């Protein structure tokens, strides 16, 4: 379960690198894949590094911002209806705004397909692997 | 009469059994399942005769014929929805066949609208067409906003995903670059592009002149 003080990687290009969970919105016990959490940005990109020739790292989100995020990868396994489970080797989130729209433009790494049932199809369409 | 027939049956059964017993003594194979232990050959023979699947896959894989049907239906629905969007004057309508890239969708329909009321109109029109002609309801996916999304399921995988953008959002998220490897599907109408629609008012005067000169 992802709970308060859990550190999670950021899987998109919103500018944040690591966030720390403040509260899991879905359940009292904590969040898992597909749940929304409120988090504080612990580490963010400085904005000076260049990724491509004409593109710098985005700084939409700065260190210390309180943001909402969706858990897209979790170390704790999640059961599916066919009896299988899915778990990843890290905890990762995608930062979203209040309406549920992703702040970044690309999502890196695989994301769980559970997001579809939780109405985050936009993140699925930005992801490079589902 | 009944008892007679029964007696006859019994006699026949006895005769059969004795035959079988004779056979078993000679060949050591029997179909008589009263015996507790069956040899491997007997089990094989029984399986061959009576064997059947006890437990079957609850979700059997779609045969290729069914899959082709789903493909065709998805294509027809996607073109119908694209036509619907065109009628509401959406611009830059593109239909991508993303099945080779993604397993959870077959077609992406991307369109642009200029204002929120237009986005709502497109959403309403597409929902109506999908409901009337195909009986599909979009999966609920958030309120309409700068990037509005509608997710239609035909079978287990969502087959047509409709993205409606405001022009600024379309540039911001740049889905076309992300799915540039997906083949474009030709649409039965010519979609207006956003650049041509702004230039349309300038060009109207020119086209009238051309028509006059031709006639």
PDB file of N, CA, C and O in Angstrom, chain B residues 151-206:
ATOM      1  N   UNK B 151     -14.389   6.421 -24.981  1.00  0.00           N
ATOM      2  CA  UNK B 151     -13.819   5.084 -25.072  1.00  0.00           C
ATOM      3  C   UNK B 151     -14.947   4.117 -25.383  1.00  0.00           C
ATOM      4  O   UNK B 151     -15.838   3.926 -24.580  1.00  0.00           O
ATOM      5  N   UNK B 152     -14.945   3.548 -26.595  1.00  0.00           N
ATOM      6  CA  UNK B 152     -16.015   2.632 -26.981  1.00  0.00           C
ATOM      7  C   UNK B 152     -15.490   1.211 -26.984  1.00  0.00           C
ATOM      8  O   UNK B 152     -14.482   0.915 -27.594  1.00  0.00           O
ATOM      9  N   UNK B 153     -16.210   0.315 -26.345  1.00  0.00           N
ATOM     10  CA  UNK B 153     -15.830  -1.092 -26.348  1.00  0.00           C
ATOM     11  C   UNK B 153     -16.687  -1.831 -27.334  1.00  0.00           C
ATOM     12  O   UNK B 153     -17.888  -1.690 -27.356  1.00  0.00           O
ATOM     13  N   UNK B 154     -16.082  -2.663 -28.121  1.00  0.00           N
ATOM     14  CA  UNK B 154     -16.924  -3.558 -28.919  1.00  0.00           C
ATOM     15  C   UNK B 154     -16.877  -4.945 -28.315  1.00  0.00           C
ATOM     16  O   UNK B 154     -17.863  -5.498 -27.916  1.00  0.00           O
ATOM     17  N   UNK B 155     -15.696  -5.475 -28.204  1.00  0.00           N
ATOM     18  CA  UNK B 155     -15.584  -6.744 -27.488  1.00  0.00           C
ATOM     19  C   UNK B 155     -14.805  -6.472 -26.218  1.00  0.00           C
ATOM     20  O   UNK B 155     -15.092  -5.528 -25.523  1.00  0.00           O
ATOM     21  N   UNK B 156     -13.850  -7.259 -25.881  1.00  0.00           N
ATOM     22  CA  UNK B 156     -13.176  -7.008 -24.620  1.00  0.00           C
ATOM     23  C   UNK B 156     -12.252  -5.799 -24.716  1.00  0.00           C
ATOM     24  O   UNK B 156     -12.165  -5.017 -23.792  1.00  0.00           O
ATOM     25  N   UNK B 157     -11.585  -5.631 -25.829  1.00  0.00           N
ATOM     26  CA  UNK B 157     -10.680  -4.487 -25.963  1.00  0.00           C
ATOM     27  C   UNK B 157     -11.467  -3.287 -26.435  1.00  0.00           C
ATOM     28  O   UNK B 157     -12.380  -3.408 -27.229  1.00  0.00           O
ATOM     29  N   UNK B 158     -11.124  -2.122 -25.932  1.00  0.00           N
ATOM     30  CA  UNK B 158     -11.777  -0.920 -26.412  1.00  0.00           C
ATOM     31  C   UNK B 158     -11.363  -0.693 -27.838  1.00  0.00           C
ATOM     32  O   UNK B 158     -10.193  -0.571 -28.139  1.00  0.00           O
ATOM     33  N   UNK B 159     -12.333  -0.649 -28.714  1.00  0.00           N
ATOM     34  CA  UNK B 159     -11.940  -0.668 -30.110  1.00  0.00           C
ATOM     35  C   UNK B 159     -11.740   0.709 -30.696  1.00  0.00           C
ATOM     36  O   UNK B 159     -10.820   0.923 -31.453  1.00  0.00           O
ATOM     37  N   UNK B 160     -12.617   1.625 -30.366  1.00  0.00           N
ATOM     38  CA  UNK B 160     -12.474   2.958 -30.926  1.00  0.00           C
ATOM     39  C   UNK B 160     -12.356   3.928 -29.758  1.00  0.00           C
ATOM     40  O   UNK B 160     -13.208   3.962 -28.879  1.00  0.00           O
ATOM     41  N   UNK B 161     -11.278   4.683 -29.761  1.00  0.00           N
ATOM     42  CA  UNK B 161     -11.106   5.715 -28.744  1.00  0.00           C
ATOM     43  C   UNK B 161     -11.124   7.048 -29.475  1.00  0.00           C
ATOM     44  O   UNK B 161     -10.363   7.255 -30.414  1.00  0.00           O
ATOM     45  N   UNK B 162     -12.020   7.920 -29.066  1.00  0.00           N
ATOM     46  CA  UNK B 162     -12.183   9.202 -29.734  1.00  0.00           C
ATOM     47  C   UNK B 162     -11.529  10.267 -28.865  1.00  0.00           C
ATOM     48  O   UNK B 162     -11.818  10.385 -27.682  1.00  0.00           O
ATOM     49  N   UNK B 163     -10.630  11.062 -29.487  1.00  0.00           N
ATOM     50  CA  UNK B 163     -10.003  12.179 -28.779  1.00  0.00           C
ATOM     51  C   UNK B 163     -10.456  13.463 -29.437  1.00  0.00           C
ATOM     52  O   UNK B 163     -10.290  13.632 -30.639  1.00  0.00           O
ATOM     53  N   UNK B 164     -11.008  14.365 -28.645  1.00  0.00           N
ATOM     54  CA  UNK B 164     -11.410  15.666 -29.183  1.00  0.00           C
ATOM     55  C   UNK B 164     -10.592  16.709 -28.452  1.00  0.00           C
ATOM     56  O   UNK B 164     -10.642  16.827 -27.228  1.00  0.00           O
ATOM     57  N   UNK B 165      -9.837  17.479 -29.229  1.00  0.00           N
ATOM     58  CA  UNK B 165      -8.942  18.467 -28.633  1.00  0.00           C
ATOM     59  C   UNK B 165      -9.384  19.870 -28.981  1.00  0.00           C
ATOM     60  O   UNK B 165      -9.976  20.112 -30.018  1.00  0.00           O
ATOM     61  N   UNK B 166      -9.014  20.805 -28.108  1.00  0.00           N
ATOM     62  CA  UNK B 166      -8.939  22.194 -28.526  1.00  0.00           C
ATOM     63  C   UNK B 166      -7.579  22.361 -29.190  1.00  0.00           C
ATOM     64  O   UNK B 166      -6.626  21.685 -28.829  1.00  0.00           O
ATOM     65  N   UNK B 167      -7.458  23.249 -30.164  1.00  0.00           N
ATOM     66  CA  UNK B 167      -6.220  23.289 -30.959  1.00  0.00           C
ATOM     67  C   UNK B 167      -4.960  23.446 -30.107  1.00  0.00           C
ATOM     68  O   UNK B 167      -3.932  22.842 -30.400  1.00  0.00           O
ATOM     69  N   UNK B 168      -5.030  24.244 -29.046  1.00  0.00           N
ATOM     70  CA  UNK B 168      -3.834  24.418 -28.224  1.00  0.00           C
ATOM     71  C   UNK B 168      -3.463  23.128 -27.528  1.00  0.00           C
ATOM     72  O   UNK B 168      -2.288  22.770 -27.421  1.00  0.00           O
ATOM     73  N   UNK B 169      -4.474  22.393 -27.056  1.00  0.00           N
ATOM     74  CA  UNK B 169      -4.211  21.136 -26.358  1.00  0.00           C
ATOM     75  C   UNK B 169      -3.663  20.096 -27.308  1.00  0.00           C
ATOM     76  O   UNK B 169      -2.843  19.264 -26.939  1.00  0.00           O
ATOM     77  N   UNK B 170      -4.150  20.162 -28.554  1.00  0.00           N
ATOM     78  CA  UNK B 170      -3.685  19.167 -29.522  1.00  0.00           C
ATOM     79  C   UNK B 170      -2.199  19.320 -29.766  1.00  0.00           C
ATOM     80  O   UNK B 170      -1.465  18.337 -29.857  1.00  0.00           O
ATOM     81  N   UNK B 171      -1.772  20.597 -29.855  1.00  0.00           N
ATOM     82  CA  UNK B 171      -0.334  20.837 -30.025  1.00  0.00           C
ATOM     83  C   UNK B 171       0.428  20.437 -28.784  1.00  0.00           C
ATOM     84  O   UNK B 171       1.530  19.922 -28.865  1.00  0.00           O
ATOM     85  N   UNK B 172      -0.167  20.710 -27.631  1.00  0.00           N
ATOM     86  CA  UNK B 172       0.534  20.451 -26.377  1.00  0.00           C
ATOM     87  C   UNK B 172       0.806  18.966 -26.187  1.00  0.00           C
ATOM     88  O   UNK B 172       1.901  18.563 -25.848  1.00  0.00           O
ATOM     89  N   UNK B 173      -0.221  18.131 -26.403  1.00  0.00           N
ATOM     90  CA  UNK B 173      -0.044  16.709 -26.157  1.00  0.00           C
ATOM     91  C   UNK B 173       0.552  15.979 -27.347  1.00  0.00           C
ATOM     92  O   UNK B 173       1.190  14.954 -27.192  1.00  0.00           O
ATOM     93  N   UNK B 174       0.268  16.518 -28.555  1.00  0.00           N
ATOM     94  CA  UNK B 174       0.933  16.000 -29.760  1.00  0.00           C
ATOM     95  C   UNK B 174       0.810  14.482 -29.914  1.00  0.00           C
ATOM     96  O   UNK B 174       1.799  13.769 -30.042  1.00  0.00           O
ATOM     97  N   UNK B 175      -0.420  13.981 -29.894  1.00  0.00           N
ATOM     98  CA  UNK B 175      -0.611  12.541 -30.019  1.00  0.00           C
ATOM     99  C   UNK B 175      -0.216  12.029 -31.387  1.00  0.00           C
ATOM    100  O   UNK B 175       0.205  10.888 -31.541  1.00  0.00           O
ATOM    101  N   UNK B 176      -0.359  12.892 -32.404  1.00  0.00           N
ATOM    102  CA  UNK B 176      -0.060  12.409 -33.759  1.00  0.00           C
ATOM    103  C   UNK B 176       1.406  12.055 -33.899  1.00  0.00           C
ATOM    104  O   UNK B 176       1.772  11.129 -34.611  1.00  0.00           O
ATOM    105  N   UNK B 177       2.248  12.788 -33.198  1.00  0.00           N
ATOM    106  CA  UNK B 177       3.675  12.458 -33.257  1.00  0.00           C
ATOM    107  C   UNK B 177       3.936  11.156 -32.522  1.00  0.00           C
ATOM    108  O   UNK B 177       4.733  10.331 -32.941  1.00  0.00           O
ATOM    109  N   UNK B 178       3.195  10.970 -31.429  1.00  0.00           N
ATOM    110  CA  UNK B 178       3.398   9.771 -30.633  1.00  0.00           C
ATOM    111  C   UNK B 178       2.964   8.521 -31.390  1.00  0.00           C
ATOM    112  O   UNK B 178       3.556   7.464 -31.269  1.00  0.00           O
ATOM    113  N   UNK B 179       1.893   8.642 -32.170  1.00  0.00           N
ATOM    114  CA  UNK B 179       1.391   7.506 -32.923  1.00  0.00           C
ATOM    115  C   UNK B 179       1.676   7.657 -34.398  1.00  0.00           C
ATOM    116  O   UNK B 179       0.891   7.229 -35.241  1.00  0.00           O
ATOM    117  N   UNK B 180       2.797   8.255 -34.713  1.00  0.00           N
ATOM    118  CA  UNK B 180       3.104   8.491 -36.125  1.00  0.00           C
ATOM    119  C   UNK B 180       3.298   7.197 -36.892  1.00  0.00           C
ATOM    120  O   UNK B 180       3.123   7.168 -38.102  1.00  0.00           O
ATOM    121  N   UNK B 181       3.646   6.116 -36.174  1.00  0.00           N
ATOM    122  CA  UNK B 181       3.852   4.855 -36.879  1.00  0.00           C
ATOM    123  C   UNK B 181       2.556   4.164 -37.241  1.00  0.00           C
ATOM    124  O   UNK B 181       2.562   3.187 -37.981  1.00  0.00           O
ATOM    125  N   UNK B 182       1.450   4.644 -36.696  1.00  0.00           N
ATOM    126  CA  UNK B 182       0.183   3.972 -36.981  1.00  0.00           C
ATOM    127  C   UNK B 182      -0.313   4.400 -38.349  1.00  0.00           C
ATOM    128  O   UNK B 182      -0.297   5.586 -38.680  1.00  0.00           O
ATOM    129  N   UNK B 183      -0.775   3.455 -39.171  1.00  0.00           N
ATOM    130  CA  UNK B 183      -1.266   3.839 -40.502  1.00  0.00           C
ATOM    131  C   UNK B 183      -2.550   4.645 -40.405  1.00  0.00           C
ATOM    132  O   UNK B 183      -3.425   4.365 -39.597  1.00  0.00           O
ATOM    133  N   UNK B 184      -2.630   5.666 -41.262  1.00  0.00           N
ATOM    134  CA  UNK B 184      -3.838   6.475 -41.323  1.00  0.00           C
ATOM    135  C   UNK B 184      -4.878   5.761 -42.167  1.00  0.00           C
ATOM    136  O   UNK B 184      -4.558   5.168 -43.186  1.00  0.00           O
ATOM    137  N   UNK B 185      -6.112   5.845 -41.746  1.00  0.00           N
ATOM    138  CA  UNK B 185      -7.194   5.248 -42.530  1.00  0.00           C
ATOM    139  C   UNK B 185      -7.831   6.351 -43.355  1.00  0.00           C
ATOM    140  O   UNK B 185      -8.123   7.437 -42.842  1.00  0.00           O
ATOM    141  N   UNK B 186      -8.084   6.048 -44.622  1.00  0.00           N
ATOM    142  CA  UNK B 186      -8.705   7.064 -45.469  1.00  0.00           C
ATOM    143  C   UNK B 186     -10.153   7.230 -45.088  1.00  0.00           C
ATOM    144  O   UNK B 186     -10.877   6.256 -44.874  1.00  0.00           O
ATOM    145  N   UNK B 187     -10.578   8.486 -45.042  1.00  0.00           N
ATOM    146  CA  UNK B 187     -11.957   8.757 -44.672  1.00  0.00           C
ATOM    147  C   UNK B 187     -12.766   9.075 -45.926  1.00  0.00           C
ATOM    148  O   UNK B 187     -12.231   9.622 -46.884  1.00  0.00           O
ATOM    149  N   UNK B 188     -14.067   8.782 -45.908  1.00  0.00           N
ATOM    150  CA  UNK B 188     -14.873   9.000 -47.122  1.00  0.00           C
ATOM    151  C   UNK B 188     -15.109  10.454 -47.452  1.00  0.00           C
ATOM    152  O   UNK B 188     -15.647  10.772 -48.497  1.00  0.00           O
ATOM    153  N   UNK B 189     -14.716  11.359 -46.546  1.00  0.00           N
ATOM    154  CA  UNK B 189     -14.909  12.774 -46.847  1.00  0.00           C
ATOM    155  C   UNK B 189     -13.560  13.449 -46.739  1.00  0.00           C
ATOM    156  O   UNK B 189     -12.607  12.901 -46.196  1.00  0.00           O
ATOM    157  N   UNK B 190     -13.506  14.660 -47.220  1.00  0.00           N
ATOM    158  CA  UNK B 190     -12.259  15.406 -47.090  1.00  0.00           C
ATOM    159  C   UNK B 190     -12.365  16.242 -45.832  1.00  0.00           C
ATOM    160  O   UNK B 190     -13.270  17.061 -45.693  1.00  0.00           O
ATOM    161  N   UNK B 191     -11.444  16.010 -44.900  1.00  0.00           N
ATOM    162  CA  UNK B 191     -11.539  16.726 -43.639  1.00  0.00           C
ATOM    163  C   UNK B 191     -10.891  18.084 -43.789  1.00  0.00           C
ATOM    164  O   UNK B 191      -9.811  18.202 -44.356  1.00  0.00           O
ATOM    165  N   UNK B 192     -11.554  19.084 -43.288  1.00  0.00           N
ATOM    166  CA  UNK B 192     -10.943  20.416 -43.307  1.00  0.00           C
ATOM    167  C   UNK B 192      -9.811  20.435 -42.312  1.00  0.00           C
ATOM    168  O   UNK B 192      -9.922  19.904 -41.215  1.00  0.00           O
ATOM    169  N   UNK B 193      -8.740  21.074 -42.697  1.00  0.00           N
ATOM    170  CA  UNK B 193      -7.664  21.235 -41.730  1.00  0.00           C
ATOM    171  C   UNK B 193      -7.790  22.618 -41.118  1.00  0.00           C
ATOM    172  O   UNK B 193      -8.383  23.522 -41.688  1.00  0.00           O
ATOM    173  N   UNK B 194      -7.223  22.781 -39.948  1.00  0.00           N
ATOM    174  CA  UNK B 194      -7.449  24.026 -39.222  1.00  0.00           C
ATOM    175  C   UNK B 194      -6.857  25.200 -39.985  1.00  0.00           C
ATOM    176  O   UNK B 194      -7.383  26.291 -39.953  1.00  0.00           O
ATOM    177  N   UNK B 195      -5.742  24.990 -40.713  1.00  0.00           N
ATOM    178  CA  UNK B 195      -5.144  26.108 -41.433  1.00  0.00           C
ATOM    179  C   UNK B 195      -6.038  26.525 -42.583  1.00  0.00           C
ATOM    180  O   UNK B 195      -6.199  27.697 -42.857  1.00  0.00           O
ATOM    181  N   UNK B 196      -6.649  25.555 -43.249  1.00  0.00           N
ATOM    182  CA  UNK B 196      -7.462  25.914 -44.412  1.00  0.00           C
ATOM    183  C   UNK B 196      -8.742  26.596 -43.992  1.00  0.00           C
ATOM    184  O   UNK B 196      -9.279  27.422 -44.712  1.00  0.00           O
ATOM    185  N   UNK B 197      -9.269  26.269 -42.812  1.00  0.00           N
ATOM    186  CA  UNK B 197     -10.537  26.872 -42.417  1.00  0.00           C
ATOM    187  C   UNK B 197     -10.367  28.361 -42.153  1.00  0.00           C
ATOM    188  O   UNK B 197     -11.239  29.161 -42.457  1.00  0.00           O
ATOM    189  N   UNK B 198      -9.227  28.762 -41.624  1.00  0.00           N
ATOM    190  CA  UNK B 198      -9.015  30.197 -41.401  1.00  0.00           C
ATOM    191  C   UNK B 198      -8.782  30.900 -42.722  1.00  0.00           C
ATOM    192  O   UNK B 198      -9.172  32.040 -42.908  1.00  0.00           O
ATOM    193  N   UNK B 199      -8.172  30.195 -43.665  1.00  0.00           N
ATOM    194  CA  UNK B 199      -7.888  30.828 -44.966  1.00  0.00           C
ATOM    195  C   UNK B 199      -9.091  30.776 -45.878  1.00  0.00           C
ATOM    196  O   UNK B 199      -9.091  31.343 -46.942  1.00  0.00           O
ATOM    197  N   UNK B 200     -10.142  30.055 -45.424  1.00  0.00           N
ATOM    198  CA  UNK B 200     -11.306  29.862 -46.299  1.00  0.00           C
ATOM    199  C   UNK B 200     -11.941  31.183 -46.658  1.00  0.00           C
ATOM    200  O   UNK B 200     -12.322  31.441 -47.779  1.00  0.00           O
ATOM    201  N   UNK B 201     -12.044  32.059 -45.655  1.00  0.00           N
ATOM    202  CA  UNK B 201     -12.725  33.332 -45.911  1.00  0.00           C
ATOM    203  C   UNK B 201     -11.952  34.145 -46.945  1.00  0.00           C
ATOM    204  O   UNK B 201     -12.527  34.811 -47.790  1.00  0.00           O
ATOM    205  N   UNK B 202     -10.613  34.079 -46.919  1.00  0.00           N
ATOM    206  CA  UNK B 202      -9.828  34.788 -47.943  1.00  0.00           C
ATOM    207  C   UNK B 202     -10.012  34.161 -49.299  1.00  0.00           C
ATOM    208  O   UNK B 202     -10.112  34.846 -50.319  1.00  0.00           O
ATOM    209  N   UNK B 203     -10.046  32.830 -49.321  1.00  0.00           N
ATOM    210  CA  UNK B 203     -10.045  32.117 -50.606  1.00  0.00           C
ATOM    211  C   UNK B 203     -11.395  32.181 -51.292  1.00  0.00           C
ATOM    212  O   UNK B 203     -11.502  31.940 -52.485  1.00  0.00           O
ATOM    213  N   UNK B 204     -12.450  32.495 -50.550  1.00  0.00           N
ATOM    214  CA  UNK B 204     -13.793  32.459 -51.146  1.00  0.00           C
ATOM    215  C   UNK B 204     -13.892  33.424 -52.307  1.00  0.00           C
ATOM    216  O   UNK B 204     -14.440  33.131 -53.367  1.00  0.00           O
ATOM    217  N   UNK B 205     -13.310  34.605 -52.087  1.00  0.00           N
ATOM    218  CA  UNK B 205     -13.365  35.583 -53.160  1.00  0.00           C
ATOM    219  C   UNK B 205     -12.638  35.075 -54.400  1.00  0.00           C
ATOM    220  O   UNK B 205     -13.102  35.189 -55.517  1.00  0.00           O
ATOM    221  N   UNK B 206     -11.479  34.446 -54.166  1.00  0.00           N
ATOM    222  CA  UNK B 206     -10.687  33.958 -55.302  1.00  0.00           C
ATOM    223  C   UNK B 206     -11.424  32.880 -56.065  1.00  0.00           C
ATOM    224  O   UNK B 206     -11.442  32.860 -57.284  1.00  0.00           O
TER     225      UNK B 206
END
